[in-house]
């Protein structure tokens, strides 16, 4: 029946080979092909403090039935990880400029952290990003939220169940004044057990993400959002605060 919601399979937290902690097999084509094989409808590319591989992954999806959401995983001044999602490449790159301007000019130690590969849609290396991406920026949580919303994006607090780099682990609580509709739990989180420990989180909608750093970590068809149609506009309408 027209207008009935349909369940679409999502994985909204995936790292590419731009993230130094991700495997070099996380190339644009490999990510899209794995998502396609696993039957995912939407994926989000969310590298640490950067969106430089979003364009290539989006181009790879043009002949696949997978919609790629451009995004990034921002590490705030408080060392909290926030997944920022955007409707367009233009907007995520504006956010990248803002995040880059708030980063310390530290160079990546590839021998310690790993390479940070920027690729084209053919999985050819364009260059190795020399910024240290896997670090806290000088942005406060509030600044990250405000700028993302200014660019019509959405922020989802990342892996709330983790013992590091989450709002709960670092602040002890999810601040009630933040404009949050959805929260994210890790792939292996027992959601009900965690929610019993933090009853106030039931006010939010939630989903699990893979936070994939390896191809095999990308979710199967196991996490779903109910949407009227398969489009970025519908997904943002569903998730927007």
Coordinates of N, CA and C in Angstrom, one line a residue:
X1 N 0.9 -1.2 0.0 CA 0.0 0.0 0.0 C 0.9 1.2 0.0
X2 N 0.5 2.2 -0.8 CA 1.3 3.4 -0.9 C 1.4 4.1 0.5
X3 N 2.6 4.6 0.8 CA 2.7 5.3 2.1 C 3.1 4.4 3.2
X4 N 3.1 3.1 3.1 CA 3.5 2.2 4.1 C 5.0 2.2 4.3
X5 N 5.5 2.3 5.5 CA 7.0 2.3 5.7 C 7.6 1.0 5.4
X6 N 8.8 1.0 4.9 CA 9.5 -0.2 4.5 C 10.8 -0.3 5.4
X7 N 11.2 -1.5 5.7 CA 12.4 -1.6 6.5 C 13.6 -1.6 5.6
X8 N 14.6 -0.7 5.8 CA 15.8 -0.7 5.0 C 17.0 -1.0 5.9
X9 N 17.9 -1.8 5.4 CA 19.1 -2.3 6.2 C 20.2 -1.2 6.1
X10 N 20.7 -0.9 7.3 CA 21.7 0.2 7.4 C 22.9 -0.2 8.2
X11 N 24.0 0.4 7.9 CA 25.2 0.4 8.7 C 25.8 1.8 8.6
X12 N 25.6 2.6 9.6 CA 25.9 4.1 9.5 C 27.2 4.5 10.2
X13 N 28.1 3.6 10.3 CA 29.4 3.9 10.9 C 30.5 3.0 10.3
X14 N 31.1 3.4 9.2 CA 32.1 2.6 8.5 C 33.3 3.4 8.2
X15 N 34.5 2.9 8.5 CA 35.8 3.6 8.2 C 36.4 3.0 6.9
X16 N 37.0 3.9 6.2 CA 37.8 3.5 5.0 C 39.2 3.5 5.4
X17 N 40.1 3.2 4.4 CA 41.5 3.2 4.6 C 42.1 4.6 4.8
X18 N 41.3 5.6 4.9 CA 41.7 6.9 5.3 C 42.0 7.0 6.8
X19 N 41.2 6.2 7.5 CA 41.4 6.1 9.0 C 42.6 5.2 9.3
X20 N 43.6 5.7 10.0 CA 44.8 5.0 10.2 C 44.6 3.7 10.9
X21 N 43.5 3.6 11.7 CA 43.2 2.3 12.4 C 42.5 1.3 11.6
X22 N 42.1 1.7 10.4 CA 41.4 0.8 9.5 C 42.3 0.0 8.6
X23 N 41.9 -1.2 8.2 CA 42.7 -2.0 7.3 C 42.8 -1.4 5.9
X24 N 43.9 -1.6 5.2 CA 44.1 -1.0 3.9 C 43.2 -1.7 2.9
X25 N 42.5 -2.8 3.2 CA 41.5 -3.4 2.3 C 40.2 -2.6 2.3
X26 N 40.1 -1.6 3.2 CA 38.8 -0.8 3.2 C 38.9 0.3 2.2
X27 N 39.0 -0.2 0.9 CA 39.0 0.7 -0.2 C 37.6 1.1 -0.6
X28 N 37.4 2.1 -1.4 CA 36.0 2.5 -1.8 C 35.3 1.4 -2.5
X29 N 35.9 0.7 -3.5 CA 35.2 -0.4 -4.1 C 34.9 -1.5 -3.2
X30 N 35.9 -1.9 -2.4 CA 35.7 -3.0 -1.5 C 34.5 -2.8 -0.5
X31 N 34.5 -1.6 0.0 CA 33.4 -1.2 1.0 C 32.0 -1.3 0.3
X32 N 31.9 -0.7 -0.9 CA 30.6 -0.7 -1.6 C 30.2 -2.1 -2.0
X33 N 31.2 -2.9 -2.5 CA 30.9 -4.2 -3.0 C 30.5 -5.1 -1.8
X34 N 31.2 -5.0 -0.7 CA 30.8 -5.8 0.5 C 29.4 -5.4 1.0
X35 N 29.1 -4.1 1.0 CA 27.8 -3.7 1.5 C 26.7 -4.2 0.5
X36 N 27.0 -4.2 -0.8 CA 26.1 -4.8 -1.8 C 25.9 -6.3 -1.6
X37 N 26.9 -7.0 -1.4 CA 26.9 -8.4 -1.2 C 26.0 -8.8 0.1
X38 N 26.2 -7.9 1.1 CA 25.5 -8.2 2.3 C 24.1 -7.7 2.3
X39 N 23.7 -7.0 1.3 CA 22.3 -6.6 1.1 C 21.9 -5.3 1.9
X40 N 22.9 -4.5 2.1 CA 22.6 -3.2 2.8 C 22.0 -2.2 1.9
X41 N 21.1 -1.4 2.4 CA 20.5 -0.3 1.6 C 21.2 1.0 1.7
X42 N 21.7 1.3 3.0 CA 22.4 2.5 3.3 C 23.6 2.2 4.0
X43 N 24.7 2.9 3.7 CA 25.9 2.9 4.5 C 26.4 4.3 4.7
X44 N 27.1 4.6 5.8 CA 27.7 5.9 6.0 C 29.2 5.7 6.1
X45 N 30.0 6.6 5.4 CA 31.4 6.6 5.5 C 31.8 7.6 6.5
X46 N 32.5 7.2 7.6 CA 32.7 8.1 8.8 C 34.1 7.9 9.3
X47 N 35.1 8.4 8.5 CA 36.5 8.4 8.9 C 36.8 9.4 10.0
X48 N 37.9 9.2 10.7 CA 38.2 10.0 11.8 C 38.6 11.4 11.3
X49 N 37.8 12.4 11.7 CA 38.0 13.8 11.5 C 38.3 14.2 10.0
X50 N 37.8 13.4 9.1 CA 38.0 13.7 7.7 C 37.0 13.0 6.8
X51 N 36.7 13.6 5.7 CA 35.8 13.1 4.7 C 36.4 12.9 3.3
X52 N 37.7 12.8 3.2 CA 38.4 12.8 2.0 C 38.1 11.6 1.1
X53 N 37.6 10.5 1.6 CA 37.3 9.3 0.8 C 35.8 9.2 0.5
X54 N 35.0 10.1 1.0 CA 33.5 10.1 0.8 C 33.2 10.1 -0.7
X55 N 33.8 11.0 -1.4 CA 33.5 11.2 -2.9 C 33.7 9.9 -3.6
X56 N 34.8 9.2 -3.4 CA 35.2 8.0 -4.1 C 34.2 6.9 -3.8
X57 N 33.8 6.8 -2.5 CA 32.9 5.7 -2.1 C 31.5 6.0 -2.8
X58 N 31.1 7.2 -2.8 CA 29.8 7.6 -3.4 C 29.8 7.3 -4.9
X59 N 30.9 7.6 -5.6 CA 31.0 7.3 -7.0 C 30.9 5.8 -7.2
X60 N 31.5 5.0 -6.4 CA 31.5 3.5 -6.5 C 30.1 3.0 -6.4
X61 N 29.2 3.7 -5.7 CA 27.9 3.2 -5.5 C 26.9 3.5 -6.6
X62 N 27.3 4.2 -7.6 CA 26.4 4.7 -8.6 C 25.7 3.5 -9.4
X63 N 26.5 2.4 -9.6 CA 25.9 1.2 -10.3 C 25.5 0.1 -9.3
X64 N 25.4 0.4 -8.0 CA 25.0 -0.5 -7.0 C 23.7 0.0 -6.3
X65 N 23.0 -0.8 -5.8 CA 21.7 -0.4 -5.1 C 22.0 -0.1 -3.7
X66 N 23.1 0.6 -3.4 CA 23.5 1.0 -2.1 C 23.6 2.5 -2.0
X67 N 23.0 3.2 -1.1 CA 23.1 4.6 -0.9 C 24.1 4.9 0.1
X68 N 25.1 5.8 -0.3 CA 26.2 6.2 0.6 C 25.9 7.5 1.2
X69 N 25.9 7.6 2.5 CA 25.8 8.8 3.3 C 27.2 9.4 3.6
X70 N 27.5 10.6 3.1 CA 28.8 11.1 3.5 C 28.8 11.6 4.9
X71 N 29.9 11.3 5.6 CA 30.0 11.7 7.0 C 31.4 11.7 7.5
X72 N 31.5 11.8 8.8 CA 32.8 11.7 9.5 C 32.6 11.5 11.0
X73 N 33.6 10.9 11.6 CA 33.6 10.7 13.0 C 34.5 11.7 13.7
X74 N 33.8 12.7 14.3 CA 34.6 13.8 14.9 C 35.0 13.5 16.3
X75 N 36.2 13.7 16.7 CA 36.6 13.6 18.0 C 36.7 15.0 18.6
X76 N 35.9 15.3 19.6 CA 35.9 16.6 20.2 C 37.0 16.9 21.2
X77 N 37.0 18.1 21.7 CA 38.0 18.5 22.7 C 37.9 17.6 23.9
X78 N 36.7 17.1 24.2 CA 36.5 16.3 25.4 C 36.8 14.8 25.1
X79 N 37.4 14.5 23.9 CA 37.8 13.2 23.4 C 36.5 12.3 23.3
X80 N 35.4 12.9 22.9 CA 34.2 12.2 22.6 C 34.0 12.0 21.1
X81 N 33.6 10.8 20.7 CA 33.4 10.6 19.3 C 31.9 10.8 18.9
X82 N 31.7 11.6 17.9 CA 30.4 11.9 17.4 C 30.4 11.6 15.9
X83 N 29.4 10.8 15.5 CA 29.2 10.5 14.1 C 28.3 11.6 13.5
X84 N 28.9 12.4 12.5 CA 28.2 13.5 11.8 C 27.9 13.0 10.4
X85 N 26.6 13.1 10.1 CA 26.1 12.6 8.7 C 25.5 13.8 8.0
X86 N 25.7 13.8 6.7 CA 25.3 14.9 5.8 C 24.6 14.4 4.6
X87 N 23.8 15.3 4.0 CA 23.0 14.9 2.8 C 23.9 15.0 1.5
X88 N 24.9 15.8 1.6 CA 25.7 16.0 0.3 C 27.2 16.1 0.6
X89 N 27.9 15.8 -0.5 CA 29.4 15.9 -0.4 C 29.8 17.3 -0.1
X90 N 29.1 18.3 -0.7 CA 29.4 19.7 -0.5 C 29.4 20.0 1.0
X91 N 28.4 19.6 1.7 CA 28.2 19.9 3.1 C 29.2 19.2 3.9
X92 N 29.5 17.9 3.7 CA 30.5 17.2 4.5 C 31.9 17.8 4.3
X93 N 32.2 18.3 3.1 CA 33.5 18.9 2.9 C 33.6 20.3 3.6
X94 N 32.5 21.0 3.7 CA 32.5 22.2 4.5 C 32.8 21.9 5.9
X95 N 32.2 20.8 6.4 CA 32.4 20.4 7.8 C 33.9 19.9 8.0
X96 N 34.4 19.3 7.0 CA 35.8 18.9 7.0 C 36.7 20.1 7.1
X97 N 36.5 21.1 6.4 CA 37.3 22.4 6.5 C 37.2 22.9 7.9
X98 N 36.0 22.9 8.5 CA 35.8 23.4 9.8 C 36.6 22.6 10.9
X99 N 36.5 21.2 10.7 CA 37.3 20.3 11.6 C 38.8 20.5 11.4
X100 N 39.2 20.5 10.2 CA 40.7 20.7 9.9 C 41.2 22.0 10.6
X101 N 40.4 23.0 10.6 CA 40.8 24.3 11.1 C 40.9 24.2 12.7
X102 N 40.3 23.2 13.2 CA 40.3 23.0 14.7 C 41.3 21.9 15.1
X103 N 42.1 21.5 14.2 CA 43.1 20.4 14.6 C 44.5 21.0 14.8
X104 N 45.2 20.3 15.7 CA 46.6 20.6 15.9 C 47.4 20.2 14.7
X105 N 48.4 20.9 14.4 CA 49.2 20.6 13.2 C 50.3 19.5 13.6
X106 N 49.7 18.3 13.9 CA 50.6 17.2 14.2 C 50.6 16.3 13.0
X107 N 51.7 15.7 12.7 CA 51.9 14.8 11.6 C 51.7 13.4 12.0
X108 N 51.0 12.6 11.2 CA 50.8 11.2 11.4 C 52.1 10.4 11.5
X109 N 52.2 9.6 12.5 CA 53.3 8.6 12.6 C 52.8 7.3 12.0
X110 N 53.0 7.1 10.7 CA 52.5 5.9 10.0 C 53.0 4.6 10.6
X111 N 54.3 4.7 11.2 CA 54.8 3.5 11.8 C 54.1 3.1 13.0
X112 N 53.4 4.0 13.7 CA 52.7 3.8 14.9 C 51.2 3.6 14.6
X113 N 50.6 4.6 13.9 CA 49.1 4.6 13.8 C 48.6 3.9 12.5
X114 N 49.5 3.8 11.5 CA 49.0 3.3 10.2 C 48.9 4.4 9.1
X115 N 48.7 4.0 7.9 CA 48.6 4.9 6.8 C 47.2 5.5 6.7
X116 N 47.1 6.6 6.0 CA 45.8 7.3 5.9 C 45.7 7.6 4.4
X117 N 45.1 6.6 3.7 CA 45.1 6.6 2.2 C 43.8 7.3 1.6
X118 N 44.1 8.3 0.8 CA 43.0 8.9 0.1 C 43.0 8.3 -1.3
X119 N 41.8 7.8 -1.8 CA 41.7 7.1 -3.0 C 40.7 7.6 -3.9
X120 N 40.8 7.3 -5.2 CA 39.8 7.6 -6.2 C 38.8 6.4 -6.3
X121 N 37.8 6.6 -7.2 CA 36.8 5.5 -7.4 C 37.3 4.3 -8.0
X122 N 38.5 4.3 -8.5 CA 39.2 3.1 -9.0 C 40.1 2.4 -8.0
X123 N 40.1 2.8 -6.8 CA 40.9 2.4 -5.7 C 42.4 2.7 -5.9
X124 N 42.6 3.7 -6.7 CA 44.0 4.2 -6.9 C 44.3 5.2 -5.9
X125 N 45.5 5.1 -5.3 CA 45.9 6.0 -4.2 C 46.2 7.4 -4.8
X126 N 45.5 8.4 -4.3 CA 45.8 9.8 -4.7 C 47.0 10.3 -3.9
X127 N 46.9 10.1 -2.6 CA 48.0 10.5 -1.7 C 47.8 9.9 -0.3
X128 N 48.8 10.0 0.5 CA 48.7 9.6 1.9 C 48.6 10.8 2.8
X129 N 47.4 11.0 3.4 CA 47.2 12.2 4.2 C 48.2 12.2 5.4
X130 N 48.9 13.3 5.6 CA 50.0 13.4 6.6 C 49.5 14.0 7.9
X131 N 48.2 14.5 7.9 CA 47.7 15.0 9.2 C 47.5 13.8 10.2
X132 N 47.7 14.1 11.4 CA 47.3 13.1 12.4 C 45.8 13.2 12.6
X133 N 45.1 12.2 12.0 CA 43.6 12.3 12.0 C 43.0 11.7 13.3
X134 N 43.7 10.7 13.9 CA 43.1 10.0 15.0 C 43.5 10.7 16.3
X135 N 42.9 11.9 16.5 CA 43.2 12.7 17.7 C 42.1 13.6 18.0
X136 N 42.1 14.2 19.2 CA 41.1 15.1 19.5 C 41.3 16.4 18.8
X137 N 40.2 17.0 18.4 CA 40.2 18.4 17.8 C 40.0 19.4 18.9
X138 N 40.1 20.7 18.6 CA 39.8 21.7 19.6 C 38.3 22.1 19.6
X139 N 37.5 21.4 18.9 CA 36.0 21.7 18.9 C 35.4 21.1 20.2
X140 N 34.6 21.9 20.8 CA 33.8 21.4 21.9 C 32.6 20.6 21.4
X141 N 32.0 19.8 22.2 CA 30.8 19.0 21.8 C 29.7 19.9 21.2
X142 N 29.5 21.0 21.9 CA 28.5 22.0 21.5 C 28.8 22.6 20.1
X143 N 30.1 22.9 19.9 CA 30.5 23.5 18.6 C 30.3 22.5 17.5
X144 N 30.6 21.2 17.8 CA 30.5 20.2 16.7 C 29.0 20.1 16.4
X145 N 28.1 20.1 17.4 CA 26.7 20.0 17.1 C 26.2 21.2 16.3
X146 N 26.6 22.4 16.8 CA 26.1 23.6 16.2 C 26.5 23.7 14.7
X147 N 27.8 23.4 14.4 CA 28.2 23.5 13.0 C 27.6 22.4 12.1
X148 N 27.4 21.2 12.6 CA 26.7 20.2 11.9 C 25.3 20.6 11.5
X149 N 24.6 21.1 12.5 CA 23.2 21.5 12.3 C 23.2 22.7 11.3
X150 N 24.1 23.6 11.4 CA 24.2 24.7 10.5 C 24.3 24.2 9.0
X151 N 25.0 23.1 8.8 CA 25.1 22.5 7.5 C 24.1 21.5 7.2
X152 N 23.0 21.5 8.0 CA 21.8 20.6 7.8 C 22.2 19.1 8.0
X153 N 23.2 18.9 8.8 CA 23.6 17.5 9.1 C 22.9 17.0 10.4
X154 N 23.3 15.8 10.7 CA 22.8 15.1 11.9 C 24.0 14.6 12.7
X155 N 23.9 14.7 14.0 CA 24.9 14.1 14.8 C 24.3 12.9 15.7
X156 N 25.0 11.8 15.6 CA 24.6 10.7 16.5 C 25.8 10.3 17.4
X157 N 25.6 10.4 18.7 CA 26.7 10.1 19.6 C 27.2 8.6 19.4
X158 N 28.4 8.4 19.2 CA 29.0 7.1 18.8 C 29.1 6.2 20.0
X159 N 28.9 4.9 19.7 CA 29.2 3.8 20.6 C 29.1 4.1 22.0
X160 N 27.9 4.4 22.5 CA 27.7 4.9 23.8 C 28.0 3.8 24.9
X161 N 28.0 2.6 24.5 CA 28.3 1.5 25.4 C 29.8 1.3 25.6
X162 N 30.7 1.9 24.8 CA 32.1 1.7 25.0 C 32.7 2.4 26.2
X163 N 33.8 1.8 26.6 CA 34.4 2.3 27.9 C 35.4 3.5 27.6
X164 N 35.5 3.9 26.3 CA 36.3 5.1 26.0 C 35.7 5.9 24.8
X165 N 35.9 7.2 24.8 CA 35.5 8.0 23.7 C 34.0 8.1 23.4
X166 N 33.2 7.9 24.4 CA 31.8 8.0 24.3 C 31.3 9.1 25.3
X167 N 30.1 9.7 25.0 CA 29.6 10.7 25.9 C 29.5 10.1 27.4
X168 N 29.1 8.9 27.5 CA 28.9 8.3 28.8 C 30.2 8.0 29.5
X169 N 31.2 7.4 28.8 CA 32.5 7.1 29.4 C 33.2 8.3 29.8
X170 N 33.1 9.4 29.0 CA 33.9 10.6 29.2 C 33.2 11.7 30.1
X171 N 31.9 11.8 29.9 CA 31.1 12.7 30.7 C 30.3 12.1 31.8
X172 N 30.1 10.8 31.7 CA 29.3 10.1 32.7 C 27.8 10.1 32.4
X173 N 27.4 10.8 31.4 CA 26.0 10.9 31.0 C 25.8 11.5 29.6
X174 N 24.7 11.3 29.0 CA 24.4 12.0 27.8 C 23.7 13.3 28.2
X175 N 24.3 14.5 27.9 CA 23.7 15.8 28.3 C 22.3 15.9 27.7
X176 N 21.3 16.2 28.6 CA 19.9 16.3 28.1 C 19.6 17.5 27.2
X177 N 20.5 18.5 27.2 CA 20.2 19.7 26.4 C 20.8 19.6 25.0
X178 N 21.4 18.5 24.6 CA 21.9 18.3 23.3 C 20.8 17.9 22.3
X179 N 20.8 18.5 21.1 CA 19.8 18.1 20.1 C 20.0 16.7 19.5
X180 N 19.6 15.7 20.2 CA 19.8 14.3 19.8 C 18.5 13.6 19.7
X181 N 18.3 12.9 18.6 CA 17.2 12.0 18.4 C 17.6 10.6 18.4
X182 N 18.7 10.2 17.8 CA 19.2 8.9 17.7 C 20.5 8.8 18.4
X183 N 20.8 7.6 19.1 CA 22.0 7.3 19.7 C 22.5 6.0 19.1
X184 N 23.8 5.8 19.1 CA 24.4 4.6 18.5 C 25.0 3.7 19.6
X185 N 24.8 2.4 19.4 CA 25.4 1.3 20.3 C 26.4 0.5 19.4
X186 N 27.3 -0.1 20.0 CA 28.3 -0.9 19.2 C 27.6 -2.2 18.7
X187 N 28.3 -2.8 17.7 CA 27.8 -4.0 17.1 C 27.4 -5.1 18.1
X188 N 28.3 -5.3 19.1 CA 28.1 -6.4 20.0 C 27.4 -6.0 21.3
X189 N 26.9 -4.8 21.3 CA 26.2 -4.4 22.6 C 24.9 -5.2 22.8
X190 N 24.7 -5.6 24.1 CA 23.4 -6.1 24.5 C 22.6 -4.9 24.8
X191 N 21.7 -4.5 23.9 CA 21.0 -3.2 24.1 C 20.2 -3.2 25.3
X192 N 19.4 -4.2 25.5 CA 18.5 -4.2 26.7 C 19.2 -4.2 28.0
X193 N 20.3 -4.9 28.1 CA 21.1 -4.9 29.4 C 21.6 -3.5 29.6
X194 N 22.2 -2.9 28.5 CA 22.7 -1.5 28.6 C 21.7 -0.5 29.0
X195 N 20.5 -0.6 28.4 CA 19.4 0.3 28.6 C 18.9 0.2 30.1
X196 N 18.9 -1.0 30.6 CA 18.5 -1.2 32.0 C 19.4 -0.5 33.0
X197 N 20.7 -0.4 32.6 CA 21.7 0.3 33.4 C 21.6 1.8 33.2
X198 N 21.0 2.3 32.1 CA 20.9 3.7 31.8 C 19.5 4.0 31.3
X199 N 18.5 3.9 32.2 CA 17.1 4.0 31.8 C 16.7 5.3 31.1
X200 N 17.4 6.3 31.4 CA 17.1 7.6 30.8 C 17.3 7.6 29.3
X201 N 18.1 6.7 28.8 CA 18.4 6.6 27.4 C 17.2 6.1 26.6
X202 N 16.2 5.6 27.2 CA 15.0 5.1 26.5 C 14.3 6.2 25.8
X203 N 14.5 7.5 26.2 CA 13.9 8.6 25.5 C 14.4 8.8 24.1
X204 N 15.5 8.2 23.8 CA 16.1 8.3 22.5 C 15.8 7.1 21.6
X205 N 15.8 7.3 20.3 CA 15.8 6.1 19.4 C 17.2 5.7 19.3
X206 N 17.4 4.4 19.0 CA 18.8 3.9 18.9 C 19.0 2.8 17.8
X207 N 20.2 2.6 17.4 CA 20.5 1.5 16.5 C 22.0 1.1 16.8
X208 N 22.3 -0.1 16.3 CA 23.7 -0.6 16.4 C 24.4 -0.3 15.0
X209 N 25.7 0.0 15.1 CA 26.5 0.1 13.9 C 27.8 -0.7 14.1
X210 N 28.4 -1.0 12.9 CA 29.6 -1.9 13.0 C 30.8 -1.2 13.4
X211 N 30.9 0.2 13.2 CA 32.2 0.9 13.4 C 33.3 0.1 12.6
X212 N 33.0 -0.4 11.4 CA 33.9 -1.3 10.7 C 35.2 -0.7 10.4
X213 N 36.2 -1.5 10.7 CA 37.6 -1.2 10.3 C 38.2 -2.2 9.4
X214 N 37.4 -3.3 9.3 CA 37.8 -4.5 8.4 C 36.5 -4.8 7.6
X215 N 36.7 -5.3 6.4 CA 35.5 -5.6 5.5 C 34.6 -6.6 6.2
X216 N 35.1 -7.6 6.9 CA 34.2 -8.6 7.5 C 33.4 -8.0 8.6
X217 N 33.8 -6.9 9.1 CA 33.0 -6.3 10.2 C 31.7 -5.6 9.8
X218 N 31.6 -5.2 8.5 CA 30.4 -4.5 8.0 C 29.2 -5.4 8.3
X219 N 28.1 -4.7 8.8 CA 26.9 -5.4 9.2 C 26.3 -6.2 8.1
X220 N 25.6 -7.3 8.4 CA 24.7 -8.0 7.5 C 23.4 -7.2 7.6
X221 N 22.3 -7.8 7.0 CA 21.0 -7.2 7.1 C 20.4 -7.5 8.5
X222 N 20.8 -6.6 9.5 CA 20.4 -6.9 10.8 C 20.0 -5.7 11.6
X223 N 20.3 -4.5 11.1 CA 19.8 -3.2 11.7 C 19.0 -2.5 10.6
X224 N 17.8 -2.0 11.0 CA 16.8 -1.5 10.0 C 16.3 -0.2 10.5
X225 N 16.0 0.7 9.5 CA 15.2 1.9 9.7 C 14.0 1.8 8.9
X226 N 12.8 2.2 9.4 CA 11.6 2.2 8.7 C 11.4 3.6 7.9
X227 N 11.4 3.5 6.6 CA 11.3 4.7 5.8 C 10.2 4.5 4.7
X228 N 9.7 5.6 4.3 CA 8.6 5.6 3.3 C 9.2 5.3 1.9
X229 N 10.5 5.6 1.7 CA 11.1 5.3 0.4 C 12.6 5.3 0.6
X230 N 13.3 4.7 -0.3 CA 14.8 4.6 -0.2 C 15.5 5.9 -0.8
X231 N 15.7 6.8 0.1 CA 16.3 8.1 -0.3 C 17.0 8.7 0.9
X232 N 18.0 9.5 0.6 CA 18.7 10.3 1.6 C 17.7 11.2 2.3
X233 N 16.9 11.9 1.6 CA 15.9 12.8 2.2 C 15.0 12.1 3.2
X234 N 14.6 10.9 2.9 CA 13.7 10.2 3.8 C 14.5 9.8 5.1
X235 N 15.7 9.3 4.9 CA 16.5 8.9 6.0 C 16.8 10.1 7.0
X236 N 17.1 11.3 6.4 CA 17.3 12.4 7.2 C 16.0 12.9 7.9
X237 N 14.9 12.8 7.2 CA 13.6 13.2 7.8 C 13.4 12.3 9.0
X238 N 13.7 11.0 8.9 CA 13.5 10.1 10.0 C 14.4 10.4 11.2
X239 N 15.7 10.7 10.9 CA 16.7 10.8 11.9 C 16.8 12.2 12.5
X240 N 16.3 13.2 11.8 CA 16.6 14.6 12.3 C 15.9 14.9 13.6
X241 N 16.6 15.7 14.4 CA 16.0 16.1 15.7 C 14.9 17.0 15.6

